[in-house]
Coordinates of C-alpha atoms and ligand atoms in Angstrom, one line a residue:
M11 CA 44.4 245.9 0.4
R12 CA 46.9 246.6 -3.0
R13 CA 50.4 248.7 -3.2
L14 CA 51.2 249.3 -6.4
L15 CA 55.3 250.1 -7.3
L16 CA 57.1 251.5 -10.7
L17 CA 59.8 252.3 -10.9
F18 CA 62.4 252.8 -13.7
G19 CA 66.3 255.4 -14.4
L20 CA 65.5 258.5 -16.3
Q21 CA 66.8 261.2 -17.2
V22 CA 64.9 264.9 -16.3
L23 CA 64.5 267.9 -19.5
A24 CA 62.1 270.5 -18.7
S25 CA 60.6 272.4 -21.4
A26 CA 58.1 275.4 -20.0
S27 CA 56.1 277.8 -21.3
Q28 CA 54.2 280.8 -18.6
H29 CA 50.8 278.3 -18.5
R30 CA 52.0 274.9 -19.1
Q31 CA 55.3 273.1 -18.3
V32 CA 55.9 270.1 -20.0
F33 CA 58.6 268.3 -18.1
E34 CA 59.6 265.3 -20.5
I35 CA 61.5 261.9 -18.5
P36 CA 63.7 259.9 -20.6
S37 CA 64.7 256.4 -19.5
G38 CA 68.6 255.9 -18.1
I39 CA 70.7 257.0 -15.1
Q40 CA 73.4 259.7 -15.2
N41 CA 76.4 259.6 -14.3
K42 CA 77.0 262.7 -13.0
T43 CA 75.8 264.9 -10.2
S44 CA 72.6 265.9 -9.6
I45 CA 71.5 268.6 -8.3
A46 CA 68.0 268.3 -5.3
Q47 CA 65.5 271.8 -5.5
F48 CA 65.3 272.0 -1.6
T49 CA 64.4 275.5 -1.8
S50 CA 60.5 276.9 -2.9
T51 CA 60.0 279.3 -6.0
S52 CA 57.7 280.2 -7.7
T53 CA 58.1 276.5 -9.3
P54 CA 54.0 274.8 -8.4
L55 CA 55.1 271.4 -6.6
D56 CA 54.6 268.5 -9.0
A57 CA 57.3 270.0 -10.8
P58 CA 60.3 266.5 -10.6
K59 CA 62.8 268.5 -8.5
V60 CA 65.5 266.3 -9.6
H61 CA 68.2 266.9 -12.3
P62 CA 69.4 264.9 -13.3
I63 CA 68.7 261.3 -11.7
N64 CA 71.4 260.0 -10.9
A65 CA 72.2 256.6 -9.1
S66 CA 71.7 257.5 -5.5
A67 CA 68.6 260.1 -6.4
F68 CA 65.0 259.7 -6.2
D69 CA 62.3 261.7 -6.9
W70 CA 58.7 260.5 -6.5
W71 CA 55.2 261.5 -6.3
Y72 CA 52.7 259.5 -4.4
F73 CA 49.4 259.0 -3.9
D74 CA 47.1 256.9 -1.6
V75 CA 43.1 256.9 -0.9
V76 CA 42.2 255.4 2.2
S77 CA 38.5 254.5 3.5
S78 CA 36.4 256.6 6.1
D79 CA 35.0 253.4 6.6
P80 CA 37.3 251.7 9.8
S81 CA 35.9 248.5 9.2
S82 CA 36.6 247.9 5.0
L83 CA 40.3 248.3 6.0
A84 CA 40.6 249.0 2.1
S85 CA 42.9 251.8 1.0
V86 CA 45.5 252.4 -2.2
I87 CA 48.5 253.4 -2.9
V88 CA 49.6 254.6 -6.3
T89 CA 53.8 255.5 -6.2
F90 CA 55.2 257.3 -9.5
F91 CA 58.6 257.5 -9.3
T92 CA 61.9 257.7 -11.2
S93 CA 65.2 256.3 -9.7
S94 CA 67.8 254.3 -9.8
Q95 CA 66.7 249.9 -10.3
A96 CA 69.2 248.9 -7.4
A97 CA 67.6 251.6 -5.2
F98 CA 64.1 250.1 -5.5
P99 CA 64.6 247.3 -7.1
A100 CA 60.8 245.8 -8.2
G101 CA 57.6 248.3 -9.8
A102 CA 56.4 247.9 -13.1
F103 CA 58.3 249.6 -16.3
A104 CA 58.0 253.1 -17.9
S105 CA 59.8 253.6 -20.6
S106 CA 59.8 257.1 -20.2
A107 CA 57.4 260.1 -18.7
T108 CA 55.9 262.8 -18.4
V109 CA 54.9 265.5 -16.1
T110 CA 52.8 267.8 -17.1
I111 CA 51.5 270.8 -14.6
E112 CA 48.3 273.5 -15.9
G113 CA 48.5 276.3 -12.7
D114 CA 46.7 273.5 -9.6
N115 CA 46.8 270.5 -11.4
S116 CA 49.1 268.5 -12.6
S117 CA 49.4 264.7 -14.6
G118 CA 51.6 262.6 -15.5
A119 CA 51.9 258.7 -17.1
W120 CA 54.4 257.0 -17.4
H121 CA 55.5 255.6 -20.9
G122 CA 54.3 252.1 -21.2
T123 CA 53.7 250.8 -17.8
G124 CA 49.0 251.7 -19.3
F125 CA 49.4 254.2 -15.3
K126 CA 48.5 258.3 -15.8
W127 CA 47.2 260.1 -11.9
T128 CA 44.6 260.8 -14.0
R129 CA 43.6 257.6 -14.6
I130 CA 45.0 253.9 -15.0
D131 CA 45.0 250.6 -17.4
A132 CA 47.9 248.6 -17.0
P133 CA 47.2 244.4 -18.7
S134 CA 50.3 244.1 -17.4
V135 CA 49.2 244.5 -14.2
G136 CA 46.1 243.3 -13.8
V137 CA 44.8 247.5 -12.5
K138 CA 42.5 249.2 -15.3
G139 CA 39.7 252.2 -14.0
S140 CA 40.6 256.1 -12.2
I141 CA 41.5 257.2 -9.2
V142 CA 39.6 260.5 -8.6
M143 CA 40.9 263.3 -5.8
R144 CA 38.8 266.7 -4.9
S145 CA 41.0 267.8 -1.9
T146 CA 39.9 269.8 0.7
A147 CA 42.8 271.5 2.6
P148 CA 45.7 273.4 0.9
A149 CA 49.0 272.3 0.6
H150 CA 52.0 272.7 2.6
L151 CA 55.7 272.3 2.9
P152 CA 57.9 271.4 5.9
C153 CA 57.8 274.5 7.8
G154 CA 54.6 275.5 6.9
A155 CA 51.5 277.3 3.8
V156 CA 53.4 277.5 0.6
V157 CA 54.8 281.0 0.5
E158 CA 58.2 280.9 -2.8
G159 CA 61.9 281.0 -0.2
E160 CA 60.9 278.1 1.8
T161 CA 62.3 274.7 2.9
L162 CA 61.7 272.5 0.6
Q163 CA 63.4 269.6 3.5
V164 CA 62.0 267.7 6.2
G165 CA 64.8 265.8 6.5
P166 CA 68.6 266.5 6.6
H167 CA 68.6 266.1 2.3
I168 CA 64.6 264.4 2.8
G169 CA 62.9 266.8 -0.4
W170 CA 58.5 266.8 0.8
A171 CA 55.3 269.1 -0.7
N172 CA 52.9 268.4 0.5
G173 CA 50.3 269.0 -2.6
V174 CA 47.3 267.2 -0.9
P175 CA 47.1 266.6 3.1
D176 CA 43.8 265.8 2.6
A177 CA 40.7 265.0 -0.5
A178 CA 37.1 264.1 -0.5
S179 CA 38.0 260.7 -3.0
I180 CA 36.3 257.8 -5.1
V181 CA 38.3 254.1 -6.2
N182 CA 37.0 252.5 -8.9
L183 CA 39.2 250.2 -10.0
E184 CA 38.6 246.2 -11.6
I185 CA 42.3 244.3 -10.3
N186 CA 42.2 241.2 -11.8
G187 CA 38.8 241.1 -13.2
T188 CA 36.7 242.0 -9.0
A189 CA 35.8 245.6 -8.6
F190 CA 37.3 247.5 -5.7
T191 CA 35.5 250.3 -5.2
F192 CA 35.4 252.4 -1.9
E193 CA 35.5 256.3 -0.5
G194 CA 37.8 257.4 1.5
S195 CA 40.8 260.3 2.9
G196 CA 42.6 260.4 0.1
Y197 CA 46.8 261.9 -0.1
H198 CA 48.7 263.2 -2.6
D199 CA 52.8 264.5 -1.5
K200 CA 56.1 264.2 -3.4
N201 CA 60.1 264.0 -1.8
W202 CA 63.3 263.3 -3.1
S203 CA 67.1 263.7 -3.0
D204 CA 70.1 264.1 -4.4
Q205 CA 70.9 261.5 -2.0
P206 CA 70.4 257.6 -1.1
F207 CA 67.6 257.5 1.4
T208 CA 69.6 255.4 3.7
T209 CA 72.7 257.4 4.4
H210 CA 71.0 260.5 6.7
V211 CA 67.3 258.7 7.9
A212 CA 67.9 256.5 11.5
S213 CA 64.7 255.7 11.9
W214 CA 61.3 257.8 10.0
Y215 CA 57.3 257.5 11.0
W216 CA 54.4 259.7 8.6
G217 CA 51.7 259.4 8.1
H218 CA 47.8 261.5 7.2
G219 CA 44.4 261.1 8.6
R220 CA 40.5 263.0 9.1
L221 CA 39.6 263.7 12.6
G222 CA 36.0 264.3 11.6
P223 CA 35.9 267.5 9.8
F224 CA 40.2 267.7 10.4
S225 CA 43.3 267.2 8.2
L226 CA 46.4 265.0 10.5
V227 CA 49.7 264.7 8.7
W228 CA 52.8 264.1 10.8
Y229 CA 56.6 263.9 9.9
D230 CA 58.6 262.3 13.2
I231 CA 62.2 261.6 11.3
L232 CA 65.5 260.4 12.8
D233 CA 68.8 261.4 11.3
V234 CA 71.6 259.6 12.0
N235 CA 73.2 261.8 13.3
G236 CA 70.0 261.8 15.9
I237 CA 68.7 264.8 15.8
E238 CA 65.3 264.7 15.2
H239 CA 63.2 266.6 12.3
V240 CA 59.6 266.7 12.7
S241 CA 56.0 269.0 10.4
A242 CA 52.9 269.0 11.9
Y243 CA 50.0 269.9 9.7
L244 CA 46.6 270.0 11.2
A245 CA 43.6 271.9 8.9
K246 CA 39.7 272.1 8.7
D247 CA 37.0 273.6 6.1
N248 CA 39.7 274.3 3.8
H249 CA 42.6 276.1 6.0
I250 CA 45.6 275.1 8.5
V251 CA 45.3 275.2 11.8
T252 CA 48.5 275.1 12.3
A253 CA 51.6 273.5 10.3
S254 CA 54.7 273.8 11.1
C255 CA 58.1 272.3 11.8
A256 CA 59.2 273.3 15.2
S257 CA 60.7 270.8 17.1
Q258 CA 58.1 271.5 20.2
S259 CA 54.7 271.4 17.1
I260 CA 54.4 268.0 17.4
S261 CA 55.6 264.7 18.3
V262 CA 55.2 261.0 17.4
R263 CA 55.7 258.4 19.3
L264 CA 54.6 254.2 19.8
N265 CA 52.1 253.5 22.1
N266 CA 55.0 251.8 23.9
A267 CA 57.4 255.5 24.1
S268 CA 59.9 252.9 25.4
L269 CA 60.8 251.6 22.5
Y270 CA 62.2 255.0 20.9
P271 CA 64.7 255.1 19.0
P272 CA 62.9 252.4 16.4
T273 CA 65.5 250.0 15.1
M274 CA 66.0 246.5 13.0
S275 CA 64.4 245.0 15.7
T276 CA 62.0 246.9 17.7
P277 CA 59.1 244.8 16.8
N278 CA 55.9 246.8 14.5
P279 CA 53.6 249.1 16.5
T280 CA 50.4 247.7 17.5
G281 CA 49.8 252.6 17.8
Y282 CA 51.2 255.4 17.9
R283 CA 50.7 258.4 20.1
I284 CA 50.7 261.5 18.3
S285 CA 51.2 265.1 21.2
L286 CA 50.0 268.3 18.1
D287 CA 51.1 272.0 19.2
L288 CA 47.8 273.5 18.6
G289 CA 49.0 277.1 20.4
D290 CA 48.6 278.5 24.2
G291 CA 50.0 275.4 25.9
T292 CA 47.7 273.0 23.8
R293 CA 47.9 270.2 22.7
M294 CA 45.9 267.5 20.6
E295 CA 46.8 264.2 22.0
V296 CA 45.8 261.6 19.4
D297 CA 46.3 258.0 19.4
V298 CA 46.0 255.6 15.8
N299 CA 45.7 252.3 16.7
V300 CA 46.6 250.0 13.6
L301 CA 44.1 247.6 12.3
G302 CA 46.2 246.1 9.3
D303 CA 49.3 245.7 7.4
L304 CA 50.0 247.1 4.6
S305 CA 53.3 246.1 3.4
E306 CA 55.0 242.3 2.9
P307 CA 57.8 241.9 5.8
N308 CA 60.4 243.6 7.2
P309 CA 61.8 244.8 9.8
A310 CA 63.2 248.4 7.8
Y311 CA 59.9 249.4 6.7
A312 CA 56.2 249.0 7.5
G313 CA 52.6 250.5 6.4
F314 CA 49.8 250.0 8.3
V315 CA 46.4 251.2 7.6
G316 CA 43.9 252.6 11.0
N317 CA 41.6 254.1 13.2
M318 CA 42.4 257.2 15.8
S319 CA 40.9 259.4 18.6
A320 CA 42.4 262.3 19.9
R321 CA 40.9 264.8 22.1
T322 CA 42.2 267.8 23.1
V323 CA 44.6 268.2 26.8
G324 CA 44.5 272.1 27.3
P325 CA 47.2 274.1 29.4
P326 CA 47.9 274.1 33.4
G327 CA 44.8 275.4 35.1
A328 CA 42.7 275.0 32.5
T329 CA 39.4 273.3 33.2
G330 CA 39.7 270.3 31.1
G331 CA 40.8 269.4 27.8
G332 CA 38.8 270.9 24.7
D333 CA 35.6 272.9 27.5
G334 CA 37.3 275.8 25.4
T335 CA 37.5 278.3 28.8
R336 CA 40.8 278.1 27.7
A337 CA 39.8 280.5 24.3
E338 CA 37.7 282.5 26.1
N339 CA 40.4 283.7 28.4
T340 CA 43.4 284.6 26.7
V341 CA 44.6 286.5 23.8
T342 CA 43.7 284.1 21.1
P343 CA 45.2 283.7 17.3
P344 CA 43.9 283.8 14.8
R345 CA 44.3 279.5 14.3
W346 CA 43.8 279.2 17.5
E347 CA 39.7 280.1 17.2
L348 CA 39.5 277.7 14.1
V349 CA 40.1 274.3 16.9
L350 CA 38.6 275.5 20.3
T351 CA 35.6 277.7 19.4
R352 CA 32.8 276.6 21.4
H353 CA 31.1 274.8 19.1
D354 CA 34.5 272.5 17.6
S355 CA 35.6 272.2 21.1
A356 CA 32.8 270.0 21.3
V357 CA 33.4 268.5 17.7
L358 CA 37.0 267.2 19.5
E359 CA 35.8 265.7 22.8
A360 CA 34.7 262.8 20.1
L361 CA 37.2 262.6 16.8
D362 CA 37.8 259.4 15.5
G363 CA 38.2 258.9 12.2
V364 CA 41.3 257.0 9.5
A365 CA 45.1 257.0 8.5
L366 CA 46.9 255.4 6.4
F367 CA 50.9 255.5 7.9
D368 CA 54.1 253.6 7.9
Q369 CA 57.7 253.3 9.3
F370 CA 61.1 253.3 8.3
K371 CA 64.0 251.8 11.5
L372 CA 67.6 251.1 9.5
I373 CA 69.6 250.8 12.6
D374 CA 71.3 248.1 12.2
K375 CA 70.1 246.1 16.5
Ligands
NAG419 C1 80.9 258.0 -13.9 O1 81.7 258.9 -13.9 C2 83.3 257.9 -13.2 C3 84.2 260.9 -13.8 O2 83.8 260.2 -14.4 C4 83.7 257.2 -13.7 O3 84.9 257.2 -12.7 C5 82.8 256.4 -14.0 O4 83.5 255.5 -14.2 C6 81.9 256.7 -14.0 N1 81.3 255.8 -13.5 C7 80.2 254.6 -14.2 C8 79.5 253.4 -14.1 O5 80.1 254.5 -16.0
NAG420 C1 74.0 262.1 -7.2 O1 74.8 264.0 -7.8 C2 74.8 264.1 -5.9 C3 74.3 266.2 -5.7 O2 75.8 266.0 -5.6 C4 76.0 263.9 -5.4 O3 76.4 263.6 -4.3 C5 76.1 261.4 -5.3 O4 77.4 261.5 -4.7 C6 76.1 261.6 -6.8 N1 76.0 260.2 -7.4 C7 76.4 259.6 -7.6 C8 76.7 257.6 -7.9 O5 77.6 259.8 -9.0
NAG421 C1 42.4 272.7 -13.2 O1 41.3 271.6 -13.6 C2 40.0 272.1 -12.7 C3 38.9 270.7 -12.8 O2 39.7 270.0 -14.1 C4 39.5 272.4 -14.0 O3 37.9 273.6 -13.3 C5 40.4 274.2 -14.7 O4 40.8 275.2 -14.8 C6 41.9 274.1 -14.9 N1 42.8 274.3 -14.2 C7 43.3 274.6 -15.0 C8 44.8 276.2 -14.6 O5 44.5 274.3 -16.0
NAG422 C1 46.7 240.0 -11.4 O1 47.0 238.9 -11.1 C2 48.2 238.3 -11.9 C3 48.6 236.9 -12.4 O2 48.3 236.4 -11.3 C4 49.6 239.3 -10.6 O3 50.7 238.4 -11.4 C5 49.3 240.6 -10.4 O4 50.1 240.3 -9.6 C6 47.9 240.8 -10.2 N1 47.6 242.3 -10.0 C7 47.6 243.0 -8.6 C8 47.8 243.6 -8.6 O5 46.9 241.8 -8.0
NAG423 C1 57.5 259.4 -0.1 O1 57.3 259.4 1.2 C2 55.7 258.6 0.6 C3 54.8 258.6 2.0 O2 55.0 259.9 1.7 C4 56.8 257.0 1.6 O3 56.2 256.3 1.4 C5 58.5 257.9 0.5 O4 58.3 255.6 1.6 C6 58.6 258.2 0.6 N1 60.0 256.9 -0.1 C7 61.4 257.0 -0.1 C8 62.2 257.2 -0.8 O5 61.1 259.1 0.7
NAG424 C1 56.9 248.2 25.8 O1 58.6 248.2 25.7 C2 59.2 247.7 26.8 C3 60.6 246.6 26.3 O2 60.6 246.2 24.7 C4 59.0 246.0 27.4 O3 59.7 245.7 28.8 C5 57.4 246.6 28.2 O4 57.0 245.0 28.9 C6 56.7 247.5 26.8 N1 55.3 247.3 27.4 C7 54.2 247.6 27.1 C8 52.6 248.3 27.5 O5 53.6 247.1 26.3
NAG425 C1 39.9 251.6 16.9 O1 38.4 251.3 16.8 C2 38.0 250.1 17.2 C3 37.2 249.1 17.0 O2 35.9 249.8 17.1 C4 38.1 250.0 19.3 O3 37.6 249.7 20.1 C5 39.0 251.2 19.2 O4 39.3 252.6 20.2 C6 39.4 252.2 18.2 N1 41.2 252.8 18.1 C7 40.9 254.3 18.8 C8 42.2 254.8 18.5 O5 40.6 255.2 17.6

């Protein structure tokens, strides 16, 4: 298990042309008002979203891969971020950064650290090699597919764009001379804000993983006013099955649901229970089991790798969960067909897979 973090302060200057956009990000915190983009436009998902970066703001590009083999526990996380040093006092420091967007492709280089998001060669932290991701699930925004004019807020003042919800990935790294190689489920998103993270968030559960042929991404955030904000995503065969921020679309709780809302003193979980709305009264119930801890002991934050299993639970009156009965005797919305054809229901009964997930609990009790 490895966690690599990069950090530096910066101002964002953008120079854009029709087909290729290059963002040069020099180092240096600005004592100015940060403007954060919270509505989708034709601007690419991976373009910087906060201009300039003041002492409250952050702009993250996040990448991870979790091994397809749950017994290996292998995972890698690479985070590129631009924020004040005070906010995140750790990492390899860059002198400046370049983010390049071409169509759906993006690349980034944090100059002076040796890290790029197409290639890694960072002798100062003893890491070199590559992480190759081939996207296998459509990008999405907090409330659905990528279209213009939609909200980018997954919670208050928290921008989020999930460019790569799942990817067939190959990790080929050498860490201080030791090979670290595995294949797995890759993921890339970015998040950003013009305000400190802790101003709005009381707790959050986030994660992603692969369940048989399905790619799953979850968010369940409780804000400081006690309002829950969620985002649910399930894809199969490079199509979105469901992507929603409706309040009933997903619920994420510890496997001991009485421990909600979590506070700083709530012990780290052994697992979670996720309930995902598939439409027409059918839900996918997912058990997430913690196998490995990715983080240093910290009452506010923890990240994990684990395994998952899932089953579908039919609406009242249907015979049992996921047996396909419901799909025959109702008007079937398109997204439903992707999940509960007879063929798929057989798969659903035996679904299992791997996940990488984290939680914040910021209520000081
Ligand atoms: C930031 O700007 C404000 C208003 O111009 C000023 O009062 C404050 O001293 C500045 N802070 C720093 C750290 O420069
Ligand atoms: C940064 O900009 C945001 C958005 O305008 C503002 O709310 C915040 O107070 C600013 N932070 C600082 C330290 O100036
Ligand atoms: C994106 O990358 C792929 C794979 O390298 C390449 O085939 C494609 O032409 C690139 N697209 C653009 C718009 O550069
Ligand atoms: C590589 O070794 C150096 C020196 O022991 C250490 O500081 C660094 O954290 C190691 N890198 C990783 C990624 O473990
Ligand atoms: C951004 O999102 C990643 C996961 O998507 C999470 O690990 C990280 O803590 C988030 N950062 C902030 C500042 O919200
Ligand atoms: C759930 O948490 C509560 C509160 O800490 C505790 O009393 C209860 O025993 C726990 N239940 C299980 C099944 O662990
Ligand atoms: C995780 O794997 C273990 C060991 O194979 C298994 O006993 C457990 O049921 C799995 N848990 C989930 C939620 O899939």
